[in-house]
Tab-separated table of C-alpha atoms and ligand atoms in Angstrom:
chain	number	residue	atom	x	y	z
A	1	MET	CA	92.648	110.044	106.519
A	2	ALA	CA	95.884	110.289	108.509
A	3	LYS	CA	97.085	113.752	109.181
A	4	CYS	CA	100.486	113.255	107.610
A	5	ALA	CA	99.011	112.051	104.477
A	6	MET	CA	96.869	115.127	104.240
A	7	ARG	CA	99.836	117.307	104.738
A	8	LYS	CA	101.644	115.540	102.044
A	9	MET	CA	98.749	115.924	99.623
A	10	ARG	CA	98.480	119.644	100.431
A	11	ARG	CA	102.287	120.020	99.758
A	12	LYS	CA	101.949	118.312	96.467
A	13	GLY	CA	98.943	120.417	95.483
A	14	LEU	CA	96.934	117.320	94.878
A	15	ALA	CA	93.731	118.752	96.109
A	16	SER	CA	93.712	121.394	93.410
A	17	MET	CA	94.683	118.794	90.728
A	18	ALA	CA	91.737	116.761	91.955
A	19	VAL	CA	89.243	119.303	90.753
A	20	GLN	CA	90.574	119.424	87.219
A	21	THR	CA	87.799	118.028	84.994
A	22	VAL	CA	87.479	117.365	81.188
A	23	ALA	CA	83.708	117.173	81.141
A	24	THR	CA	80.834	118.621	83.239
A	25	ALA	CA	78.616	116.204	84.996
A	26	LYS	CA	75.563	117.508	83.300
A	27	ASN	CA	75.086	114.793	80.504
A	28	VAL	CA	77.107	112.119	82.254
A	29	ASP	CA	75.186	108.838	82.227
A	30	LEU	CA	76.589	106.424	84.826
A	31	GLY	CA	73.463	104.562	85.696
A	32	PRO	CA	72.534	104.477	89.374
A	33	ALA	CA	75.599	106.589	90.347
A	34	SER	CA	74.282	109.813	91.758
A	35	ALA	CA	77.297	111.664	93.306
A	36	LEU	CA	80.802	111.364	94.679
A	37	SER	CA	80.871	111.385	98.431
A	38	CYS	CA	83.785	111.894	100.827
A	39	ARG	CA	84.617	108.875	102.911
A	40	GLU	CA	85.927	111.174	105.677
A	41	CYS	CA	83.503	114.173	106.057
A	42	GLY	CA	80.593	112.950	103.807
A	43	GLU	CA	80.573	116.108	101.635
A	44	ARG	CA	79.081	115.297	98.123
A	45	PHE	CA	80.206	116.356	94.756
A	46	GLU	CA	78.938	116.016	91.198
A	47	LEU	CA	80.074	113.038	89.344
A	48	GLY	CA	83.427	113.733	87.508
A	49	PRO	CA	87.047	112.703	87.154
A	50	ILE	CA	87.916	113.813	90.806
A	51	PHE	CA	89.140	111.647	93.580
A	52	ALA	CA	89.885	113.839	96.707
A	53	CYS	CA	87.497	115.899	98.751
A	54	GLU	CA	87.961	119.677	98.277
A	55	LEU	CA	87.333	120.236	101.995
A	56	CYS	CA	89.289	117.606	103.909
A	57	PHE	CA	91.287	115.796	101.186
A	58	GLY	CA	89.643	112.523	102.008
A	59	PRO	CA	89.049	109.853	99.285
A	60	LEU	CA	85.809	110.112	97.240
A	61	GLU	CA	83.565	107.175	96.576
A	62	ILE	CA	80.413	106.607	94.600
A	63	ALA	CA	76.999	107.334	96.096
A	64	TYR	CA	74.027	105.702	94.559
A	65	ASP	CA	70.194	105.753	94.034
A	66	LEU	CA	70.041	101.946	94.511
A	67	PRO	CA	66.863	99.995	93.470
A	68	VAL	CA	65.546	99.293	97.038
A	69	GLY	CA	62.115	97.998	97.831
A	70	ASP	CA	61.760	95.036	95.364
A	71	PRO	CA	64.330	92.410	96.284
A	72	GLU	CA	62.553	89.623	94.383
A	73	GLY	CA	62.246	91.609	91.165
A	74	LEU	CA	65.906	92.722	91.415
A	75	ARG	CA	66.995	89.151	92.087
A	76	LYS	CA	65.118	87.919	89.058
A	77	ARG	CA	66.541	90.779	86.885
A	78	ILE	CA	70.061	89.884	87.908
A	79	GLU	CA	69.634	86.169	87.251
A	80	ALA	CA	68.348	86.825	83.843
A	81	GLY	CA	71.397	88.957	82.972
A	82	PRO	CA	74.552	88.123	81.220
A	83	ALA	CA	77.084	85.647	82.720
A	84	ASN	CA	79.550	88.467	83.544
A	85	ILE	CA	79.781	91.537	85.806
A	86	TRP	CA	77.052	93.354	83.869
A	87	ARG	CA	74.358	91.197	85.417
A	88	TYR	CA	74.944	93.676	88.350
A	89	ALA	CA	74.728	96.858	86.274
A	90	PRO	CA	71.905	98.173	88.450
A	91	LEU	CA	74.335	98.406	91.181
A	92	LEU	CA	77.268	99.764	89.400
A	93	PRO	CA	78.375	103.248	87.958
A	94	VAL	CA	77.740	102.321	84.425
A	95	PRO	CA	74.997	103.105	81.990
A	96	GLU	CA	72.146	100.675	81.531
A	97	ASP	CA	73.160	99.625	78.062
A	98	VAL	CA	76.783	98.810	79.213
A	99	ALA	CA	76.619	95.166	78.086
A	100	GLY	CA	76.356	96.175	74.448
A	101	LYS	CA	79.422	98.363	74.477
A	102	PRO	CA	82.876	97.066	73.498
A	103	ASN	CA	84.634	95.894	76.665
A	104	LEU	CA	86.088	92.643	77.852
A	105	ASN	CA	82.901	91.515	79.808
A	106	PRO	CA	84.902	90.148	82.819
A	107	GLY	CA	83.491	88.368	85.745
A	108	TRP	CA	81.186	85.420	86.761
A	109	THR	CA	84.372	83.415	87.471
A	110	LYS	CA	84.145	80.107	89.250
A	111	LEU	CA	83.406	79.630	92.908
A	112	VAL	CA	85.206	76.225	93.445
A	113	GLN	CA	84.181	74.082	96.317
A	114	ALA	CA	87.516	73.064	97.507
A	115	ASP	CA	87.016	69.836	99.499
A	116	ASN	CA	90.530	68.485	98.876
A	117	LEU	CA	92.145	71.663	100.220
A	118	ALA	CA	89.661	71.650	102.948
A	119	ARG	CA	90.767	68.186	104.070
A	120	GLU	CA	94.303	69.201	104.135
A	121	LEU	CA	93.561	72.289	106.194
A	122	GLY	CA	91.202	70.622	108.568
A	123	VAL	CA	88.130	72.540	107.257
A	124	GLU	CA	84.686	70.728	107.329
A	125	PRO	CA	83.668	69.370	103.930
A	126	GLY	CA	81.672	71.699	101.859
A	127	LYS	CA	82.724	74.667	103.779
A	128	LEU	CA	85.801	75.976	101.894
A	129	PHE	CA	85.417	77.805	98.574
A	130	VAL	CA	88.012	79.314	96.274
A	131	LYS	CA	86.831	82.271	94.113
A	132	ASP	CA	89.093	81.877	91.201
A	133	ASP	CA	89.509	85.155	89.390
A	134	SER	CA	92.401	83.783	87.270
A	135	GLY	CA	89.575	83.025	84.846
A	136	ASN	CA	89.156	86.673	83.859
A	137	PRO	CA	89.992	87.914	80.307
A	138	THR	CA	93.643	89.036	81.264
A	139	HIS	CA	93.846	86.425	84.105
A	140	SER	CA	93.559	88.649	87.199
A	141	PHE	CA	90.718	90.454	89.096
A	142	LYS	CA	91.833	93.749	87.694
A	143	ASP	CA	89.496	93.333	84.658
A	144	ARG	CA	86.607	93.970	87.005
A	145	VAL	CA	87.813	97.473	88.083
A	146	VAL	CA	89.151	98.482	84.709
A	147	ALA	CA	85.720	97.685	83.239
A	148	GLN	CA	84.114	100.363	85.518
A	149	ALA	CA	86.947	102.937	84.969
A	150	LEU	CA	86.445	102.393	81.125
A	151	GLU	CA	82.869	103.456	81.349
A	152	ALA	CA	83.756	106.470	83.446
A	153	ALA	CA	86.503	107.418	80.886
A	154	ARG	CA	83.904	107.193	77.984
A	155	ALA	CA	81.515	109.305	80.026
A	156	PHE	CA	84.109	112.003	80.845
A	157	GLY	CA	85.462	112.112	77.265
A	158	PHE	CA	88.937	110.747	77.887
A	159	THR	CA	90.717	109.112	74.946
A	160	THR	CA	93.812	107.791	76.678
A	161	LEU	CA	93.706	105.219	79.457
A	162	SER	CA	96.512	105.047	81.931
A	163	CYS	CA	97.550	103.648	85.260
A	164	SER	CA	100.208	103.022	87.854
A	165	SER	CA	100.438	99.282	88.152
A	166	THR	CA	102.108	96.542	90.164
A	167	GLY	CA	101.648	94.403	86.948
A	168	ASN	CA	98.134	93.030	86.494
A	169	LEU	CA	96.503	96.368	86.181
A	170	ALA	CA	98.799	97.428	83.289
A	171	GLY	CA	97.738	94.241	81.235
A	172	ALA	CA	94.034	94.750	82.143
A	173	VAL	CA	94.202	98.483	80.990
A	174	GLY	CA	96.107	97.582	77.835
A	175	ALA	CA	93.594	94.951	76.824
A	176	ALA	CA	90.465	96.999	77.731
A	177	ALA	CA	91.875	100.004	75.798
A	178	ALA	CA	92.578	97.792	72.737
A	179	ARG	CA	89.097	96.344	72.766
A	180	ALA	CA	87.415	99.754	73.285
A	181	GLY	CA	89.535	101.709	70.871
A	182	PHE	CA	91.328	103.866	73.431
A	183	ARG	CA	94.996	104.766	73.376
A	184	SER	CA	96.841	103.431	76.403
A	185	CYS	CA	99.923	104.379	78.180
A	186	VAL	CA	100.742	102.522	81.398
A	187	PHE	CA	103.500	102.681	84.021
A	188	ILE	CA	105.033	99.903	86.053
A	189	PRO	CA	108.181	99.437	88.197
A	190	HIS	CA	110.837	98.405	85.761
A	191	ASP	CA	111.727	95.098	87.587
A	192	LEU	CA	108.482	93.152	87.242
A	193	GLU	CA	108.130	89.449	86.306
A	194	GLN	CA	108.416	88.685	82.539
A	195	GLY	CA	104.869	87.392	82.437
A	196	LYS	CA	103.452	90.755	83.633
A	197	VAL	CA	105.655	92.822	81.382
A	198	VAL	CA	104.735	90.812	78.265
A	199	MET	CA	101.066	90.792	79.172
A	200	ALA	CA	101.145	94.669	79.618
A	201	ALA	CA	102.853	95.246	76.280
A	202	VAL	CA	101.291	92.773	73.922
A	203	TYR	CA	98.088	94.613	73.484
A	204	GLY	CA	99.887	97.343	71.526
A	205	GLY	CA	99.616	100.294	73.992
A	206	ASP	CA	102.568	102.169	75.463
A	207	LEU	CA	104.246	100.610	78.459
A	208	VAL	CA	106.757	102.575	80.513
A	209	GLY	CA	109.123	100.998	83.106
A	210	ILE	CA	109.897	103.402	85.933
A	211	GLU	CA	113.163	102.915	87.875
A	212	GLY	CA	111.715	102.656	91.352
A	213	THR	CA	109.040	100.827	93.414
A	214	TYR	CA	105.268	100.966	92.896
A	215	ASP	CA	105.077	103.818	95.327
A	216	ASP	CA	107.418	105.836	93.069
A	217	VAL	CA	105.389	104.937	90.022
A	218	ASN	CA	102.232	106.116	91.788
A	219	ARG	CA	103.734	109.373	92.883
A	220	PHE	CA	104.959	109.948	89.330
A	221	CYS	CA	101.435	109.326	88.052
A	222	SER	CA	100.025	111.855	90.519
A	223	GLU	CA	102.397	114.428	89.302
A	224	LEU	CA	101.635	113.580	85.688
A	225	ILE	CA	97.860	114.179	86.179
A	226	GLY	CA	98.600	117.706	87.390
A	227	ASP	CA	100.754	118.537	84.455
A	228	PRO	CA	99.744	119.437	80.828
A	229	LEU	CA	101.531	116.270	79.767
A	230	GLY	CA	98.715	114.157	81.305
A	231	GLU	CA	95.801	116.238	80.069
A	232	GLY	CA	92.930	114.240	78.761
A	233	TRP	CA	94.261	111.094	80.403
A	234	GLY	CA	92.041	108.852	82.417
A	235	PHE	CA	94.169	107.218	85.061
A	236	VAL	CA	92.015	104.259	86.046
A	237	ASN	CA	93.369	104.071	89.747
A	238	VAL	CA	94.030	107.856	90.288
A	239	ASN	CA	91.555	110.228	88.840
A	240	LEU	CA	89.002	107.537	87.988
A	241	ARG	CA	89.702	105.686	91.231
A	242	PRO	CA	86.171	106.191	92.752
A	243	TYR	CA	84.645	104.365	89.640
A	244	TYR	CA	87.516	101.861	89.269
A	245	ALA	CA	87.101	100.679	92.986
A	246	GLU	CA	83.444	99.923	92.453
A	247	GLY	CA	84.409	96.995	90.263
A	248	SER	CA	85.513	94.924	93.252
A	249	LYS	CA	81.974	94.916	94.641
A	250	THR	CA	81.154	92.404	91.842
A	251	LEU	CA	83.208	89.840	93.653
A	252	ALA	CA	80.988	90.210	96.758
A	253	TYR	CA	77.814	90.031	94.563
A	254	GLU	CA	79.087	86.900	92.653
A	255	ILE	CA	80.208	85.053	95.731
A	256	CYS	CA	76.770	85.542	97.415
A	257	GLU	CA	74.817	84.607	94.342
A	258	GLN	CA	77.013	81.624	93.742
A	259	LEU	CA	76.349	80.523	97.315
A	260	GLY	CA	72.583	80.647	96.663
A	261	TRP	CA	72.143	84.319	97.698
A	262	ARG	CA	73.790	83.696	101.126
A	263	LEU	CA	76.588	85.649	102.874
A	264	PRO	CA	79.745	83.621	103.583
A	265	ASP	CA	80.768	83.419	107.210
A	266	GLN	CA	84.418	84.327	106.532
A	267	LEU	CA	86.409	85.797	103.599
A	268	VAL	CA	90.104	85.917	103.103
A	269	ILE	CA	91.126	88.615	100.753
A	270	PRO	CA	94.682	89.802	99.614
A	271	ILE	CA	95.689	93.371	100.208
A	272	ALA	CA	97.820	95.685	97.963
A	273	SER	CA	96.245	99.093	98.185
A	274	GLY	CA	93.290	97.578	100.234
A	275	SER	CA	90.749	98.854	97.669
A	276	GLN	CA	89.412	95.390	96.817
A	277	LEU	CA	88.952	94.340	100.402
A	278	THR	CA	87.059	97.572	101.332
A	279	LYS	CA	84.802	97.320	98.303
A	280	ILE	CA	83.909	93.653	98.879
A	281	ASP	CA	82.728	94.824	102.281
A	282	LYS	CA	80.723	97.575	100.595
A	283	GLY	CA	79.077	95.219	98.115
A	284	LEU	CA	78.069	92.714	100.962
A	285	GLN	CA	76.588	95.696	102.898
A	286	GLU	CA	74.615	96.702	99.811
A	287	LEU	CA	73.222	93.138	99.309
A	288	ILE	CA	72.034	93.226	103.005
A	289	LYS	CA	70.417	96.703	102.396
A	290	LEU	CA	68.682	95.608	99.152
A	291	GLY	CA	67.362	92.534	100.920
A	292	LEU	CA	69.092	90.077	98.553
A	293	VAL	CA	70.785	88.219	101.391
A	294	GLU	CA	69.845	87.586	104.997
A	295	ASP	CA	71.504	90.024	107.355
A	296	LYS	CA	73.990	88.046	109.518
A	297	PRO	CA	77.544	88.684	110.792
A	298	TYR	CA	80.598	87.911	108.482
A	299	LYS	CA	84.262	88.229	109.188
A	300	ILE	CA	86.786	89.765	106.749
A	301	PHE	CA	90.378	88.703	106.892
A	302	GLY	CA	93.253	90.482	104.925
A	303	ALA	CA	96.323	88.769	103.665
A	304	GLN	CA	99.695	90.317	102.951
A	305	ALA	CA	103.287	89.102	102.224
A	306	GLU	CA	105.672	89.517	105.125
A	307	GLY	CA	108.021	91.410	102.860
A	308	CYS	CA	105.284	94.137	102.419
A	309	SER	CA	103.014	93.926	105.358
A	310	PRO	CA	102.184	97.549	106.560
A	311	VAL	CA	98.555	96.736	107.131
A	312	SER	CA	99.201	93.499	108.921
A	313	ALA	CA	101.877	95.282	111.115
A	314	ALA	CA	99.421	97.976	112.012
A	315	PHE	CA	96.686	95.510	112.837
A	316	LYS	CA	98.927	93.433	114.964
A	317	ALA	CA	100.216	96.589	116.760
A	318	GLY	CA	96.774	97.911	117.451
A	319	HIS	CA	97.339	101.030	115.410
A	320	ASP	CA	94.811	102.767	113.232
A	321	VAL	CA	97.385	104.459	110.991
A	322	VAL	CA	99.578	102.455	108.584
A	323	ARG	CA	103.338	103.033	108.565
A	324	PRO	CA	104.776	102.811	104.909
A	325	GLN	CA	107.309	100.089	104.238
A	326	LYS	CA	109.839	99.419	101.425
A	327	PRO	CA	108.477	96.187	99.769
A	328	ASN	CA	110.771	93.184	99.385
A	329	THR	CA	108.659	90.174	98.439
A	330	ILE	CA	107.991	87.722	95.519
A	331	ALA	CA	104.349	88.778	95.756
A	332	LYS	CA	104.968	91.815	93.538
A	333	SER	CA	101.284	92.312	92.667
A	334	LEU	CA	100.619	93.053	96.312
A	335	ALA	CA	103.824	95.127	96.809
A	336	ILE	CA	102.409	98.528	97.733
A	337	GLY	CA	104.399	99.885	100.630
A	338	ASN	CA	101.968	102.839	101.313
A	339	PRO	CA	98.478	101.462	100.899
A	340	ALA	CA	95.838	104.129	100.167
A	341	ASP	CA	92.990	102.083	101.855
A	342	GLY	CA	95.126	100.688	104.642
A	343	PRO	CA	93.225	102.512	107.450
A	344	TYR	CA	89.798	101.456	106.066
A	345	VAL	CA	90.943	97.863	105.895
A	346	LEU	CA	91.939	98.055	109.605
A	347	ASP	CA	88.479	99.416	110.378
A	348	ILE	CA	86.747	96.514	108.515
A	349	ALA	CA	88.893	93.766	109.903
A	350	ARG	CA	88.221	95.026	113.518
A	351	ARG	CA	84.566	95.847	112.907
A	352	THR	CA	83.720	92.381	111.524
A	353	GLY	CA	85.855	90.503	113.931
A	354	GLY	CA	88.398	89.366	111.314
A	355	ALA	CA	92.117	89.996	111.194
A	356	VAL	CA	95.010	90.878	108.965
A	357	GLU	CA	98.022	88.332	108.805
A	358	ASP	CA	101.079	87.889	106.623
A	359	VAL	CA	103.188	84.912	105.429
A	360	ASP	CA	106.768	84.804	104.198
A	361	ASP	CA	107.811	84.026	100.655
A	362	ALA	CA	108.615	80.334	101.385
A	363	GLN	CA	105.136	79.925	102.737
A	364	VAL	CA	103.838	81.688	99.627
A	365	VAL	CA	105.457	79.192	97.385
A	366	ASP	CA	104.297	76.271	99.479
A	367	ALA	CA	100.697	77.611	99.375
A	368	ILE	CA	100.821	77.985	95.544
A	369	LYS	CA	101.856	74.305	95.322
A	370	LEU	CA	99.225	73.195	97.967
A	371	LEU	CA	96.431	74.838	95.917
A	372	ALA	CA	97.681	73.408	92.665
A	373	ARG	CA	98.124	69.942	94.104
A	374	THR	CA	94.718	69.812	95.889
A	375	GLU	CA	92.506	71.642	93.592
A	376	GLY	CA	94.143	72.018	90.172
A	377	ILE	CA	94.222	75.815	90.526
A	378	PHE	CA	97.575	77.360	89.600
A	379	ALA	CA	97.574	80.722	91.511
A	380	GLU	CA	99.984	83.547	91.085
A	381	THR	CA	102.017	84.803	94.163
A	382	ALA	CA	99.081	86.894	95.489
A	383	GLY	CA	96.858	83.713	95.577
A	384	GLY	CA	99.711	82.039	97.481
A	385	VAL	CA	99.717	84.793	99.974
A	386	THR	CA	95.935	84.371	100.558
A	387	VAL	CA	95.949	80.543	100.742
A	388	GLY	CA	99.094	80.677	102.995
A	389	VAL	CA	97.411	83.144	105.316
A	390	THR	CA	94.295	81.050	105.348
A	391	LYS	CA	96.172	78.070	106.549
A	392	LYS	CA	98.056	80.144	109.194
A	393	LEU	CA	94.679	81.648	110.428
A	394	ILE	CA	93.119	78.176	110.712
A	395	GLU	CA	96.097	76.895	112.660
A	396	ALA	CA	95.837	79.899	114.961
A	397	GLY	CA	92.166	79.315	115.450
A	398	ALA	CA	91.264	82.734	114.104
A	399	LEU	CA	89.327	81.160	111.131
A	400	ASP	CA	86.518	78.744	112.215
A	401	PRO	CA	86.880	75.400	110.200
A	402	SER	CA	83.164	74.576	110.807
A	403	LEU	CA	81.877	77.783	109.048
A	404	THR	CA	81.855	78.759	105.391
A	405	MET	CA	85.078	80.345	104.186
A	406	VAL	CA	85.682	82.027	100.798
A	407	VAL	CA	89.373	82.433	99.764
A	408	LEU	CA	90.134	84.695	96.855
A	409	ASN	CA	92.600	83.731	94.071
A	410	THR	CA	93.081	86.979	92.322
A	411	GLY	CA	95.510	86.037	89.595
A	412	ASP	CA	97.139	83.382	87.436
A	413	GLY	CA	100.302	81.414	88.231
A	414	LEU	CA	101.543	81.574	84.592
A	415	LYS	CA	102.347	85.197	85.114
A	416	THR	CA	104.645	84.425	88.158
A	417	LEU	CA	106.430	81.240	86.914
A	418	ASP	CA	109.666	82.466	88.490
A	419	ALA	CA	108.192	81.889	91.936
A	420	VAL	CA	107.840	78.154	91.598
A	421	ALA	CA	110.208	77.391	88.770
A	422	PRO	CA	113.294	76.756	90.990
A	423	THR	CA	111.467	74.144	92.975
A	424	THR	CA	109.081	72.675	90.352
A	425	GLY	CA	110.075	70.626	87.326
A	426	PRO	CA	110.176	67.157	85.683
A	427	THR	CA	110.265	64.271	88.043
A	428	ALA	CA	112.689	62.562	85.807
A	429	THR	CA	114.312	63.124	82.396
A	430	ILE	CA	115.000	59.908	80.503
A	431	ARG	CA	115.809	58.329	77.124
A	432	PRO	CA	112.717	57.273	75.103
A	433	SER	CA	112.861	53.674	76.277
A	434	LEU	CA	110.716	51.457	78.461
A	435	ASP	CA	113.961	50.348	80.219
A	436	ALA	CA	114.775	53.855	81.114
A	437	PHE	CA	111.247	54.458	82.424
A	438	ARG	CA	111.350	51.311	84.494
A	439	ASP	CA	114.669	52.381	85.993
A	440	ALA	CA	113.226	55.699	86.901
A	441	GLY	CA	110.811	53.800	89.305
A	442	LEU	CA	107.706	55.734	88.414
A	443	ALA	CA	105.545	52.929	87.016
B	501	PLP	C1	95.869	94.352	92.459
B	501	PLP	C2	95.795	93.073	92.937
B	501	PLP	C3	95.226	92.772	94.289
B	501	PLP	C4	94.701	93.779	95.188
B	501	PLP	O1	94.637	95.080	94.943
B	501	PLP	P1	94.018	96.166	95.781
B	501	PLP	O2	94.980	97.298	95.562
B	501	PLP	O3	94.200	95.818	97.357
B	501	PLP	O4	92.673	96.432	95.596
B	501	PLP	C5	95.111	91.477	94.598
B	501	PLP	N1	95.623	90.481	93.731
B	501	PLP	C6	96.153	90.755	92.575
B	501	PLP	C7	96.646	89.592	91.862
B	501	PLP	C8	96.229	92.003	92.110
B	501	PLP	O5	96.868	92.261	90.887
């Protein structure tokens, strides 16, 4: 972790907040999860609602007793499991009977072989795939991460679910809480798209708009956790973050299983906090270790919007720390100016031989329309960022058009209609007569 970030956390007393717990780890059943381990210094802690290392303030992540040694048995068990993320329960921080508990059962979304898009982008037929996570219950990939945090919240005895959100997370938390019988109170920047605001409110929990950017919302939530006002609250992406983050591994598992238990050669992944990208890498590494896929190199590429591109800027400048930015982009779900996992994303992009790239808002809109026109998939702005960056990286020769390529669409275009509405509409508006239609020249 960057020194300045550590200093900031110390000043805010976050480290002491991090050790506040509502349940002991004694009778916590989170399946194969065995401990929390610090990503910086490796120190291990008992499972609990903590997220920062007591020694070095580094972020904590889940350590496991993974079922090594019988890849055939494990593969059969997974394949016989439900058509949702719980088929991978043996690799997740959840109890074994998780599939029977009330939750939204997200995942097992389509991996679309995108030959029309491939043709437009100059990629070999059969090599380009879109992993379409708009098919999740609340129409974004966030249902995956919330499902893990919900199990942790149950295990630790929280009764209120909360989060700081760029939009999609608020909806996913609201829906999961409604289904599981939790109270929810979620926080968003006050100026989000109507689709995101309505989705976050409709499930009946409390929704609070904060006058500020996502980074202000996140800072506010960190303060709330340390205050008696927030006692007993499980913030899915703050004090439950280590559990939450593991949900993104299911994207890696599904992609490989859907490719016939093979690693893709290249992945293009959008970056907000960077959590998803780092955990997809973790998931791929686990599949290799477990012997479920053949070990071979793969490259991970990160995608940002130019108006919020702190990780891309650091990548291009050769830096290993990320300088915060003030976001200004239509890709609001990715508008995190100070991404927590930024440095880890840089490590992964460099280690795997990938890159981090960005596109401007006009390119985002063009890419949304390109994907819709070629594959019938209507992506939200984040998907436009990823497809736009894919196009740019192919043109630059960074993505190899003769190798398999998986591009993530993480959200649904219906939530960001404003992005395309000004340039998308009826071809013609006519009187209901054949003459009028003939005159319009469309027959
Ligand atoms: C939250 C989000 C992401 C990425 O989130 P990370 O913080 O990087 O894990 C990507 N796409 C959409 C649509 C999102 O809502």
